[in-house]
């Protein structure tokens, strides 16, 4: 009878990141943070990429367990498949020294057995090497003479034309040599993690950079609950290492910072002083010069984009951010405001971009400044559109030439209040300036959810109410540009 495993591939990687996280996962699973819909979407996408990669080695047998709690059944299945002469096994699973490791694809060719692990990222990271090493350890010690171990990942230079080319979508990279380098450490690491799990109490490990590296830890909510609002961790653009240097010296709240001797820059000092003294800073000269330069009518514009690991439309790459929606508020010299919007239909056979650009050209007219928040984003997406639709190059370039960034007065700290907490993102500026306008009452509150929802609708993996979600997308994007109108009005009132 096989003993129950103590470690899996994922708990081994968790232990390498933080032994406290490993212990909490094993003994206090209920303290784990809830999985956000966006994180769940990333997991689901990873699963789809894994299934698609099986097409690189067709005709295999599947050793998947009936569910996550019966992983050991896969070990038995895998053994039986090998004994019966199978040469391609999906989800091949091995257990050695109470370490259980599942592998995406195991293949036997004329040279012998080769292991392949699929990742939905676009490069091989050090974590993936550790991941492959624990697999290699379990497989080889189970009696399989592995000739090679490789990572299959997404080739982000692949441009889809016609049917999806699996061969071009994926890159296969052998990591055999790199695995051999870390392999000698594995037995002692396994032993150490088993001892950690066997302890009677939670390891005494304080918060640190490991809470977010290489992954955002899902026990952060528990381990960070002693950190108050407005702490040193909220200082904008301060290196993570510097934040922890302060924390390890016992400096947690802003009032504990020695304002005479510190390594904060002028913007960071402005944030700290503003928070401590509850003061605002207004540079009226620069703000009025900025506003005087604007040309009516004013077009307040915001894009929403989606990106998927597996490209859906022709002339697009993996993870390329494709425009699918915009909102446009137009304000004339009499301060009358009209609203236009575009939201593509979620159809995998209909690229949303050309209809988007045609309507945008019409809606933007031919004169007046086009105001965006964070100009690099919209400008970048418009330049992408020129690449795919060169026939609209002149019109798109005219739009690009009219763009003005409303973020500048806040980025340059011409206007700053404590409520902004050092940030000049629109999500921080809006509640500080126009508290009555709020994203909190919306079904979709930020761009990540908007992007994920639309991508799921296009790829046919969406499980919600489509019409209700389309209305939520329109409401969210509309608030983004209405927010800009209100921020502009506020600046004018100064």
CSV table of C-alpha atoms in Angstrom, one decimal:
chain,number,residue,atom,x,y,z
A,1,UNK,CA,0.0,0.0,0.0
A,2,UNK,CA,1.4,3.4,-1.1
A,3,UNK,CA,1.9,5.8,1.8
A,4,UNK,CA,0.1,9.1,1.6
A,5,UNK,CA,2.2,11.8,0.0
A,6,UNK,CA,3.4,14.7,2.3
A,7,UNK,CA,4.7,17.0,-0.4
A,8,UNK,CA,3.5,17.7,-4.0
A,9,UNK,CA,5.2,19.7,-6.7
A,10,UNK,CA,3.2,22.8,-5.7
A,11,UNK,CA,3.8,22.5,-1.9
A,12,UNK,CA,7.5,22.0,-2.6
A,13,UNK,CA,7.6,25.3,-4.6
A,14,UNK,CA,5.6,26.9,-1.8
A,15,UNK,CA,8.2,25.8,0.7
A,16,UNK,CA,11.0,27.2,-1.3
A,17,UNK,CA,9.2,30.6,-1.2
A,18,UNK,CA,8.3,30.5,2.5
A,19,UNK,CA,8.2,27.7,5.0
A,20,UNK,CA,5.5,29.5,7.0
A,21,UNK,CA,3.3,29.5,3.9
A,22,UNK,CA,3.9,25.8,3.5
A,23,UNK,CA,2.9,25.1,7.2
A,24,UNK,CA,-0.2,27.3,7.0
A,25,UNK,CA,-1.3,25.6,3.8
A,26,UNK,CA,-1.0,22.1,5.4
A,27,UNK,CA,-2.5,23.0,8.8
A,28,UNK,CA,-4.5,26.2,8.5
A,29,UNK,CA,-5.9,26.1,5.0
A,30,UNK,CA,-8.9,28.1,6.1
A,31,UNK,CA,-6.7,31.2,6.5
A,32,UNK,CA,-6.0,31.3,2.8
A,33,UNK,CA,-7.1,34.4,0.9
A,34,UNK,CA,-10.1,33.8,-1.5
A,35,UNK,CA,-9.1,33.3,-5.1
A,36,UNK,CA,-10.1,36.4,-7.2
A,37,UNK,CA,-12.0,35.8,-10.4
A,38,UNK,CA,-9.0,37.1,-12.3
A,39,UNK,CA,-6.6,34.7,-10.7
A,40,UNK,CA,-9.1,31.9,-11.4
A,41,UNK,CA,-9.2,33.0,-15.0
A,42,UNK,CA,-5.3,32.7,-15.1
A,43,UNK,CA,-5.6,29.2,-13.7
A,44,UNK,CA,-8.2,28.2,-16.2
A,45,UNK,CA,-6.2,29.6,-19.0
A,46,UNK,CA,-3.2,27.6,-17.9
A,47,UNK,CA,-5.3,24.5,-18.0
A,48,UNK,CA,-6.4,25.2,-21.5
A,49,UNK,CA,-2.8,25.8,-22.6
A,50,UNK,CA,-1.8,22.5,-21.1
A,51,UNK,CA,-4.6,20.7,-22.9
A,52,UNK,CA,-3.7,22.4,-26.2
A,53,UNK,CA,0.0,21.4,-25.9
A,54,UNK,CA,-1.0,17.7,-25.8
A,55,UNK,CA,-1.6,18.2,-29.6
A,56,UNK,CA,2.2,18.4,-30.0
A,57,UNK,CA,2.3,14.7,-29.0
A,58,UNK,CA,-1.0,13.2,-30.3
A,59,UNK,CA,-2.5,9.9,-29.5
A,60,UNK,CA,-1.4,9.6,-25.8
A,61,UNK,CA,-3.2,8.0,-22.9
A,62,UNK,CA,-4.5,10.1,-20.0
A,63,UNK,CA,-3.5,9.3,-16.5
A,64,UNK,CA,-5.5,12.2,-14.9
A,65,UNK,CA,-7.1,11.5,-11.5
A,66,UNK,CA,-11.0,11.6,-11.2
A,67,UNK,CA,-10.4,14.7,-8.9
A,68,UNK,CA,-7.7,16.6,-7.1
A,69,UNK,CA,-8.1,14.5,-3.9
A,70,UNK,CA,-7.4,11.2,-5.7
A,71,UNK,CA,-4.0,12.0,-7.2
A,72,UNK,CA,-2.5,8.7,-6.0
A,73,UNK,CA,-4.9,6.9,-8.5
A,74,UNK,CA,-2.8,8.6,-11.2
A,75,UNK,CA,0.3,7.0,-9.9
A,76,UNK,CA,-1.2,3.6,-10.3
A,77,UNK,CA,-2.6,4.4,-13.7
A,78,UNK,CA,0.7,5.7,-14.9
A,79,UNK,CA,2.5,2.6,-13.8
A,80,UNK,CA,0.0,0.4,-15.6
A,81,UNK,CA,0.3,2.5,-18.8
A,82,UNK,CA,4.1,2.1,-18.8
A,83,UNK,CA,3.9,-1.6,-18.1
A,84,UNK,CA,1.5,-2.0,-21.0
A,85,UNK,CA,3.8,-0.3,-23.4
A,86,UNK,CA,2.3,3.2,-23.7
A,87,UNK,CA,4.7,5.7,-25.3
A,88,UNK,CA,2.8,9.0,-24.7
A,89,UNK,CA,1.2,9.6,-21.3
A,90,UNK,CA,-0.6,12.9,-20.3
A,91,UNK,CA,-0.6,13.8,-16.6
A,92,UNK,CA,1.8,11.0,-15.8
A,93,UNK,CA,2.2,11.0,-12.0
A,94,UNK,CA,4.9,9.6,-9.8
A,95,UNK,CA,5.5,9.2,-6.1
A,96,UNK,CA,8.9,8.8,-4.4
A,97,UNK,CA,9.8,9.4,-0.8
A,98,UNK,CA,6.3,10.7,-0.1
A,99,UNK,CA,6.7,13.4,-2.8
A,100,UNK,CA,4.0,13.3,-5.5
A,101,UNK,CA,4.7,14.9,-8.8
A,102,UNK,CA,2.4,15.1,-11.9
A,103,UNK,CA,3.9,15.8,-15.3
A,104,UNK,CA,2.0,17.2,-18.3
A,105,UNK,CA,3.4,14.9,-20.9
A,106,UNK,CA,5.7,11.9,-20.8
A,107,UNK,CA,7.0,10.6,-24.1
A,108,UNK,CA,9.1,7.6,-25.1
A,109,UNK,CA,10.9,8.0,-28.5
A,110,UNK,CA,13.9,6.1,-30.0
A,111,UNK,CA,16.2,7.7,-27.5
A,112,UNK,CA,14.2,6.8,-24.5
A,113,UNK,CA,11.8,8.6,-22.0
A,114,UNK,CA,11.5,12.4,-22.1
A,115,UNK,CA,9.5,14.7,-19.8
A,116,UNK,CA,7.6,17.8,-20.9
A,117,UNK,CA,6.0,20.4,-18.6
A,118,UNK,CA,3.7,23.0,-20.1
A,119,UNK,CA,3.7,26.6,-18.9
A,120,UNK,CA,1.4,29.4,-20.1
A,121,UNK,CA,4.2,32.0,-19.7
A,122,UNK,CA,6.5,33.3,-22.4
A,123,UNK,CA,9.9,32.4,-20.8
A,124,UNK,CA,11.6,29.9,-18.5
A,125,UNK,CA,11.9,31.2,-15.0
A,126,UNK,CA,14.1,29.9,-12.1
A,127,UNK,CA,10.9,28.7,-10.4
A,128,UNK,CA,10.2,26.5,-13.4
A,129,UNK,CA,13.6,24.9,-13.0
A,130,UNK,CA,12.9,24.0,-9.4
A,131,UNK,CA,9.5,22.8,-10.5
A,132,UNK,CA,11.1,20.6,-13.2
A,133,UNK,CA,13.8,19.4,-10.7
A,134,UNK,CA,11.2,18.0,-8.2
A,135,UNK,CA,9.5,16.3,-11.1
A,136,UNK,CA,12.8,14.8,-12.4
A,137,UNK,CA,13.6,13.7,-8.8
A,138,UNK,CA,10.2,11.8,-8.4
A,139,UNK,CA,10.3,10.3,-11.9
A,140,UNK,CA,13.9,9.1,-12.0
A,141,UNK,CA,13.6,7.6,-8.5
A,142,UNK,CA,10.5,5.8,-9.6
A,143,UNK,CA,12.7,3.8,-12.0
A,144,UNK,CA,12.2,5.8,-15.2
A,145,UNK,CA,15.5,6.5,-17.0
A,146,UNK,CA,14.8,10.1,-18.2
A,147,UNK,CA,16.9,11.1,-21.1
A,148,UNK,CA,15.7,14.7,-21.2
A,149,UNK,CA,13.3,17.1,-19.5
A,150,UNK,CA,11.9,20.2,-21.2
A,151,UNK,CA,9.6,23.1,-20.6
A,152,UNK,CA,7.0,24.0,-23.3
A,153,UNK,CA,6.0,27.6,-23.2
A,154,UNK,CA,4.2,30.3,-25.3
A,155,UNK,CA,6.1,31.8,-28.2
A,156,UNK,CA,5.0,35.5,-27.9
A,157,UNK,CA,6.4,36.3,-31.4
A,158,UNK,CA,3.9,33.9,-33.1
A,159,UNK,CA,1.3,35.8,-35.2
A,160,UNK,CA,-1.9,33.9,-35.9
A,161,UNK,CA,-2.8,33.6,-39.6
A,162,UNK,CA,-5.7,31.3,-40.4
A,163,UNK,CA,-5.9,28.1,-38.3
A,164,UNK,CA,-4.0,28.0,-35.1
A,165,UNK,CA,-0.5,26.5,-35.6
A,166,UNK,CA,0.3,24.6,-32.5
A,167,UNK,CA,3.9,24.1,-33.6
A,168,UNK,CA,4.5,27.8,-33.9
A,169,UNK,CA,2.5,28.8,-30.8
A,170,UNK,CA,4.8,26.8,-28.5
A,171,UNK,CA,8.5,26.8,-27.8
A,172,UNK,CA,10.1,23.6,-26.4
A,173,UNK,CA,13.3,24.2,-24.4
A,174,UNK,CA,15.3,21.5,-22.7
A,175,UNK,CA,16.2,22.3,-19.1
A,176,UNK,CA,18.0,19.1,-18.4
A,177,UNK,CA,21.4,20.8,-17.7
A,178,UNK,CA,19.8,23.4,-15.4
A,179,UNK,CA,17.9,20.7,-13.6
A,180,UNK,CA,21.1,18.8,-12.9
A,181,UNK,CA,22.6,21.9,-11.2
A,182,UNK,CA,19.8,22.2,-8.6
A,183,UNK,CA,19.1,18.4,-8.2
A,184,UNK,CA,21.7,17.8,-5.5
A,185,UNK,CA,19.8,20.2,-3.1
A,186,UNK,CA,16.5,18.4,-3.5
A,187,UNK,CA,16.8,15.6,-0.9
A,188,UNK,CA,17.8,18.0,1.9
A,189,UNK,CA,15.0,20.4,0.9
A,190,UNK,CA,12.4,17.6,0.9
A,191,UNK,CA,13.6,16.5,4.3
A,192,UNK,CA,13.5,20.1,5.6
A,193,UNK,CA,10.0,20.7,4.4
A,194,UNK,CA,8.8,17.4,5.9
A,195,UNK,CA,10.2,18.6,9.3
A,196,UNK,CA,8.5,21.9,8.9
A,197,UNK,CA,5.1,20.2,8.2
A,198,UNK,CA,5.6,17.9,11.3
A,199,UNK,CA,6.2,20.9,13.7
A,200,UNK,CA,3.6,21.6,16.4
A,201,UNK,CA,3.5,25.3,15.7
A,202,UNK,CA,3.6,27.9,12.9
A,203,UNK,CA,7.2,28.8,11.9
A,204,UNK,CA,8.2,32.2,13.3
A,205,UNK,CA,8.9,34.0,10.0
A,206,UNK,CA,8.2,37.7,9.6
A,207,UNK,CA,6.8,39.3,6.5
A,208,UNK,CA,9.3,40.1,3.8
A,209,UNK,CA,10.0,40.3,0.1
A,210,UNK,CA,9.2,36.5,-0.1
A,211,UNK,CA,5.5,37.4,0.4
A,212,UNK,CA,5.3,38.5,-3.2
A,213,UNK,CA,8.3,36.6,-4.9
A,214,UNK,CA,8.1,34.7,-7.0
A,215,UNK,CA,4.3,34.6,-6.5
A,216,UNK,CA,1.9,36.7,-4.5
A,217,UNK,CA,1.3,34.5,-1.4
A,218,UNK,CA,-2.3,33.5,-0.7
A,219,UNK,CA,-1.7,33.8,3.1
A,220,UNK,CA,-0.8,37.5,2.8
A,221,UNK,CA,-4.2,38.6,4.2
A,222,UNK,CA,-3.4,36.6,7.3
A,223,UNK,CA,0.3,37.4,7.7
A,224,UNK,CA,-0.1,41.2,7.0
A,225,UNK,CA,-3.1,41.9,9.2
A,226,UNK,CA,-1.0,43.8,11.7
A,227,UNK,CA,0.0,46.4,9.1
A,228,UNK,CA,-2.2,49.5,9.5
A,229,UNK,CA,-3.5,51.7,6.7
A,230,UNK,CA,-1.1,54.4,5.6
A,231,UNK,CA,2.0,52.5,6.5
A,232,UNK,CA,5.5,52.6,5.0
A,233,UNK,CA,4.3,50.0,2.5
A,234,UNK,CA,2.0,52.6,1.0
A,235,UNK,CA,4.8,55.0,0.1
A,236,UNK,CA,4.6,55.3,-3.7
A,237,UNK,CA,7.5,54.2,-5.9
A,238,UNK,CA,9.7,53.2,-3.0
A,239,UNK,CA,11.8,50.1,-3.6
A,240,UNK,CA,10.4,47.0,-1.9
A,241,UNK,CA,13.8,46.4,-0.2
A,242,UNK,CA,13.7,50.0,1.3
A,243,UNK,CA,10.1,49.4,2.6
A,244,UNK,CA,11.3,46.3,4.4
A,245,UNK,CA,14.5,48.0,5.7
A,246,UNK,CA,12.2,50.5,7.4
A,247,UNK,CA,9.9,47.8,8.7
A,248,UNK,CA,12.8,45.7,10.1
A,249,UNK,CA,13.9,48.8,12.0
A,250,UNK,CA,10.5,49.0,13.6
A,251,UNK,CA,9.3,51.9,11.4
A,252,UNK,CA,5.8,50.9,10.3
A,253,UNK,CA,3.6,54.0,10.3
A,254,UNK,CA,4.4,57.2,8.5
A,255,UNK,CA,4.8,59.2,11.8
A,256,UNK,CA,7.7,57.0,12.8
A,257,UNK,CA,9.8,58.1,9.8
A,258,UNK,CA,12.7,60.4,10.7
A,259,UNK,CA,12.0,63.1,8.1
A,260,UNK,CA,15.5,64.7,8.5
A,261,UNK,CA,17.5,61.5,7.8
A,262,UNK,CA,15.9,59.3,5.3
A,263,UNK,CA,16.3,58.2,1.7
A,264,UNK,CA,13.0,59.4,0.4
A,265,UNK,CA,12.8,61.5,-2.8
A,266,UNK,CA,10.8,64.8,-2.9
A,267,UNK,CA,7.6,63.1,-4.2
A,268,UNK,CA,7.7,60.5,-1.4
A,269,UNK,CA,8.4,63.2,1.2
A,270,UNK,CA,5.4,65.2,-0.2
A,271,UNK,CA,3.2,62.1,0.3
A,272,UNK,CA,4.4,61.5,3.9
A,273,UNK,CA,4.2,65.2,5.0
A,274,UNK,CA,0.8,65.6,3.3
A,275,UNK,CA,-0.5,62.5,5.2
A,276,UNK,CA,0.9,63.5,8.5
A,277,UNK,CA,-0.2,67.1,8.4
A,278,UNK,CA,-3.4,66.5,6.4
A,279,UNK,CA,-2.3,69.2,3.9
A,280,UNK,CA,-2.9,69.5,0.2
A,281,UNK,CA,-0.5,71.0,-2.4
A,282,UNK,CA,-1.7,73.0,-5.4
A,283,UNK,CA,0.4,74.6,-8.1
A,284,UNK,CA,-2.2,76.8,-9.7
A,285,UNK,CA,0.2,78.4,-12.3
A,286,UNK,CA,1.2,75.1,-13.9
A,287,UNK,CA,-2.4,73.8,-13.7
A,288,UNK,CA,-3.8,76.9,-15.5
A,289,UNK,CA,-1.0,76.8,-18.1
A,290,UNK,CA,-1.9,73.2,-18.8
A,291,UNK,CA,-5.7,74.0,-19.1
A,292,UNK,CA,-5.1,77.1,-21.2
A,293,UNK,CA,-3.3,74.9,-23.8
A,294,UNK,CA,-6.4,72.7,-24.4
A,295,UNK,CA,-8.4,73.1,-27.6
A,296,UNK,CA,-12.2,72.6,-27.8
A,297,UNK,CA,-14.2,70.5,-28.4
A,298,UNK,CA,-12.6,68.2,-25.8
A,299,UNK,CA,-12.9,64.5,-26.3
A,300,UNK,CA,-12.4,62.4,-23.2
A,301,UNK,CA,-11.4,58.9,-24.4
A,302,UNK,CA,-10.7,55.5,-22.7
A,303,UNK,CA,-10.0,52.1,-24.2
A,304,UNK,CA,-10.5,48.6,-22.8
A,305,UNK,CA,-8.4,45.7,-24.0
A,306,UNK,CA,-8.2,41.9,-23.8
A,307,UNK,CA,-5.2,39.6,-24.2
A,308,UNK,CA,-5.2,35.8,-24.2
A,309,UNK,CA,-2.4,33.2,-24.2
A,310,UNK,CA,-3.9,31.5,-27.2
A,311,UNK,CA,-4.5,34.2,-29.9
A,312,UNK,CA,-8.2,34.2,-31.1
A,313,UNK,CA,-8.0,36.6,-34.1
A,314,UNK,CA,-5.8,36.7,-37.2
A,315,UNK,CA,-2.9,39.2,-37.1
A,316,UNK,CA,-2.6,39.0,-33.3
A,317,UNK,CA,0.0,37.5,-31.0
A,318,UNK,CA,-0.3,35.6,-27.6
A,319,UNK,CA,-1.1,38.0,-24.8
A,320,UNK,CA,-1.3,41.0,-27.2
A,321,UNK,CA,-3.7,43.6,-25.7
A,322,UNK,CA,-6.5,44.0,-28.3
A,323,UNK,CA,-8.9,46.9,-28.2
A,324,UNK,CA,-12.6,45.8,-27.9
A,325,UNK,CA,-14.3,48.8,-26.3
A,326,UNK,CA,-14.1,52.5,-25.8
A,327,UNK,CA,-16.0,55.3,-24.1
A,328,UNK,CA,-16.0,58.9,-25.4
A,329,UNK,CA,-17.4,62.0,-23.7
A,330,UNK,CA,-17.3,65.1,-25.8
A,331,UNK,CA,-17.5,68.6,-24.2
A,332,UNK,CA,-18.0,71.7,-26.3
A,333,UNK,CA,-17.1,75.3,-25.5
A,334,UNK,CA,-20.6,75.8,-23.9
A,335,UNK,CA,-19.7,72.9,-21.5
A,336,UNK,CA,-22.4,70.7,-23.1
A,337,UNK,CA,-21.4,67.1,-22.9
A,338,UNK,CA,-22.4,64.2,-25.2
A,339,UNK,CA,-21.4,60.5,-24.9
A,340,UNK,CA,-20.4,57.9,-27.5
A,341,UNK,CA,-19.4,54.3,-27.0
A,342,UNK,CA,-18.3,51.2,-28.7
A,343,UNK,CA,-18.4,47.6,-27.4
A,344,UNK,CA,-17.6,44.8,-29.8
A,345,UNK,CA,-19.8,41.7,-30.1
A,346,UNK,CA,-18.1,38.8,-28.4
A,347,UNK,CA,-17.7,36.6,-31.5
A,348,UNK,CA,-14.5,34.5,-32.0
A,349,UNK,CA,-15.0,34.8,-35.8
A,350,UNK,CA,-15.2,38.6,-35.8
A,351,UNK,CA,-12.1,40.6,-35.0
A,352,UNK,CA,-13.3,43.6,-32.9
A,353,UNK,CA,-10.6,46.0,-34.1
A,354,UNK,CA,-11.6,47.2,-37.5
A,355,UNK,CA,-15.1,48.2,-36.5
A,356,UNK,CA,-13.6,49.8,-33.4
A,357,UNK,CA,-11.2,52.0,-35.4
A,358,UNK,CA,-13.8,52.9,-38.0
A,359,UNK,CA,-16.3,54.2,-35.4
A,360,UNK,CA,-13.5,55.9,-33.4
A,361,UNK,CA,-12.4,57.9,-36.4
A,362,UNK,CA,-16.0,59.0,-37.0
A,363,UNK,CA,-16.7,59.8,-33.3
A,364,UNK,CA,-13.4,61.8,-32.8
A,365,UNK,CA,-14.2,64.3,-35.6
A,366,UNK,CA,-11.3,66.3,-37.0
A,367,UNK,CA,-10.5,69.0,-34.4
A,368,UNK,CA,-10.2,69.5,-30.7
A,369,UNK,CA,-7.9,67.7,-28.1
A,370,UNK,CA,-8.4,64.1,-27.2
A,371,UNK,CA,-7.9,63.7,-23.5
A,372,UNK,CA,-6.7,60.4,-22.1
A,373,UNK,CA,-5.4,59.3,-18.7
A,374,UNK,CA,-1.9,57.7,-19.1
A,375,UNK,CA,-1.2,58.5,-22.8
A,376,UNK,CA,1.3,55.7,-23.3
A,377,UNK,CA,-1.5,53.1,-23.2
A,378,UNK,CA,-3.9,54.6,-25.8
A,379,UNK,CA,-1.0,55.7,-28.0
A,380,UNK,CA,0.5,52.2,-28.0
A,381,UNK,CA,-2.8,50.6,-28.9
A,382,UNK,CA,-3.4,53.0,-31.7
A,383,UNK,CA,0.1,52.3,-33.1
A,384,UNK,CA,-0.7,48.6,-33.0
A,385,UNK,CA,-3.8,49.3,-35.0
A,386,UNK,CA,-1.8,51.0,-37.7
A,387,UNK,CA,0.4,47.9,-38.1
A,388,UNK,CA,-2.7,45.7,-38.7
A,389,UNK,CA,-4.8,48.2,-40.7
A,390,UNK,CA,-2.3,50.4,-42.6
A,391,UNK,CA,-5.2,51.7,-44.7
A,392,UNK,CA,-6.3,53.9,-41.7
A,393,UNK,CA,-2.8,55.1,-41.0
A,394,UNK,CA,-3.4,58.8,-41.7
A,395,UNK,CA,-6.6,59.0,-39.7
A,396,UNK,CA,-5.1,57.1,-36.7
A,397,UNK,CA,-2.0,59.3,-36.8
A,398,UNK,CA,-4.2,62.4,-36.7
A,399,UNK,CA,-5.9,61.0,-33.6
A,400,UNK,CA,-2.5,60.2,-32.0
A,401,UNK,CA,-1.4,63.8,-32.8
A,402,UNK,CA,-4.4,65.2,-30.8
A,403,UNK,CA,-3.8,63.2,-27.6
A,404,UNK,CA,-3.3,65.0,-24.3
A,405,UNK,CA,-2.5,63.3,-21.0
A,406,UNK,CA,-4.8,64.4,-18.1
A,407,UNK,CA,-2.5,62.5,-15.8
A,408,UNK,CA,0.3,65.1,-16.0
A,409,UNK,CA,-1.0,67.5,-13.3
A,410,UNK,CA,-1.2,64.6,-10.9
A,411,UNK,CA,2.0,62.8,-12.0
A,412,UNK,CA,4.0,66.1,-11.6
A,413,UNK,CA,2.3,66.7,-8.2
A,414,UNK,CA,0.8,70.0,-9.3
A,415,UNK,CA,-2.2,68.9,-7.4
A,416,UNK,CA,-1.9,66.5,-4.4
A,417,UNK,CA,-4.0,65.6,-1.4
A,418,UNK,CA,-3.5,62.9,1.3
A,419,UNK,CA,-6.4,60.8,-0.1
A,420,UNK,CA,-4.3,60.1,-3.2
A,421,UNK,CA,-1.8,58.1,-1.1
A,422,UNK,CA,1.1,58.9,-3.4
A,423,UNK,CA,-0.7,57.5,-6.4
A,424,UNK,CA,-1.7,59.4,-9.6
A,425,UNK,CA,-3.8,56.6,-11.1
A,426,UNK,CA,-7.3,57.6,-11.9
A,427,UNK,CA,-8.6,55.2,-9.3
A,428,UNK,CA,-6.8,57.2,-6.6
A,429,UNK,CA,-7.4,60.7,-8.0
A,430,UNK,CA,-11.1,60.3,-8.6
A,431,UNK,CA,-12.2,59.6,-5.0
A,432,UNK,CA,-9.9,62.4,-3.8
A,433,UNK,CA,-11.4,65.0,-6.1
A,434,UNK,CA,-14.9,63.8,-6.9
A,435,UNK,CA,-15.9,61.5,-3.9
A,436,UNK,CA,-19.6,61.3,-5.1
A,437,UNK,CA,-18.5,59.4,-8.3
A,438,UNK,CA,-17.5,55.8,-7.3
A,439,UNK,CA,-16.5,52.6,-8.9
A,440,UNK,CA,-17.7,50.7,-5.8
A,441,UNK,CA,-21.3,50.6,-6.9
A,442,UNK,CA,-20.5,49.0,-10.2
A,443,UNK,CA,-20.7,45.3,-11.0
A,444,UNK,CA,-17.3,45.7,-12.8
A,445,UNK,CA,-15.0,47.9,-10.8
A,446,UNK,CA,-11.6,47.7,-12.6
A,447,UNK,CA,-10.1,47.0,-16.0
A,448,UNK,CA,-8.8,43.5,-15.2
A,449,UNK,CA,-12.3,42.2,-14.6
A,450,UNK,CA,-13.5,44.0,-17.8
A,451,UNK,CA,-10.7,42.4,-19.8
A,452,UNK,CA,-11.2,38.9,-18.3
A,453,UNK,CA,-15.0,39.0,-18.8
A,454,UNK,CA,-14.9,39.9,-22.4
A,455,UNK,CA,-12.1,37.4,-23.2
A,456,UNK,CA,-14.1,34.7,-21.6
A,457,UNK,CA,-17.2,35.7,-23.6
A,458,UNK,CA,-15.2,35.6,-26.9
A,459,UNK,CA,-13.5,32.2,-26.1
A,460,UNK,CA,-16.8,30.6,-25.0
A,461,UNK,CA,-15.8,30.0,-21.4
A,462,UNK,CA,-18.0,32.6,-19.8
A,463,UNK,CA,-20.6,31.3,-17.3
A,464,UNK,CA,-22.4,34.5,-16.3
A,465,UNK,CA,-25.3,36.5,-17.8
A,466,UNK,CA,-23.9,37.9,-21.1
A,467,UNK,CA,-26.4,40.7,-21.5
A,468,UNK,CA,-26.0,41.8,-17.9
A,469,UNK,CA,-22.2,41.7,-18.2
A,470,UNK,CA,-22.3,43.7,-21.4
A,471,UNK,CA,-24.3,46.4,-19.6
A,472,UNK,CA,-21.7,46.3,-16.7
A,473,UNK,CA,-18.8,46.7,-19.2
A,474,UNK,CA,-20.5,49.8,-20.8
A,475,UNK,CA,-21.2,51.3,-17.3
A,476,UNK,CA,-17.6,50.7,-16.2
A,477,UNK,CA,-16.0,52.2,-19.3
A,478,UNK,CA,-18.4,55.1,-19.3
A,479,UNK,CA,-17.5,56.0,-15.7
A,480,UNK,CA,-13.8,56.0,-16.7
A,481,UNK,CA,-14.4,58.9,-19.2
A,482,UNK,CA,-17.0,60.6,-17.0
A,483,UNK,CA,-14.4,60.6,-14.3
A,484,UNK,CA,-12.0,62.5,-16.6
A,485,UNK,CA,-14.8,65.1,-17.4
A,486,UNK,CA,-15.3,65.6,-13.7
A,487,UNK,CA,-11.6,65.8,-12.9
A,488,UNK,CA,-11.2,68.4,-15.7
A,489,UNK,CA,-14.1,70.4,-14.3
A,490,UNK,CA,-12.5,70.2,-10.8
A,491,UNK,CA,-9.1,71.5,-12.2
A,492,UNK,CA,-11.0,74.3,-14.0
A,493,UNK,CA,-12.7,75.3,-10.7
A,494,UNK,CA,-9.2,75.8,-9.1
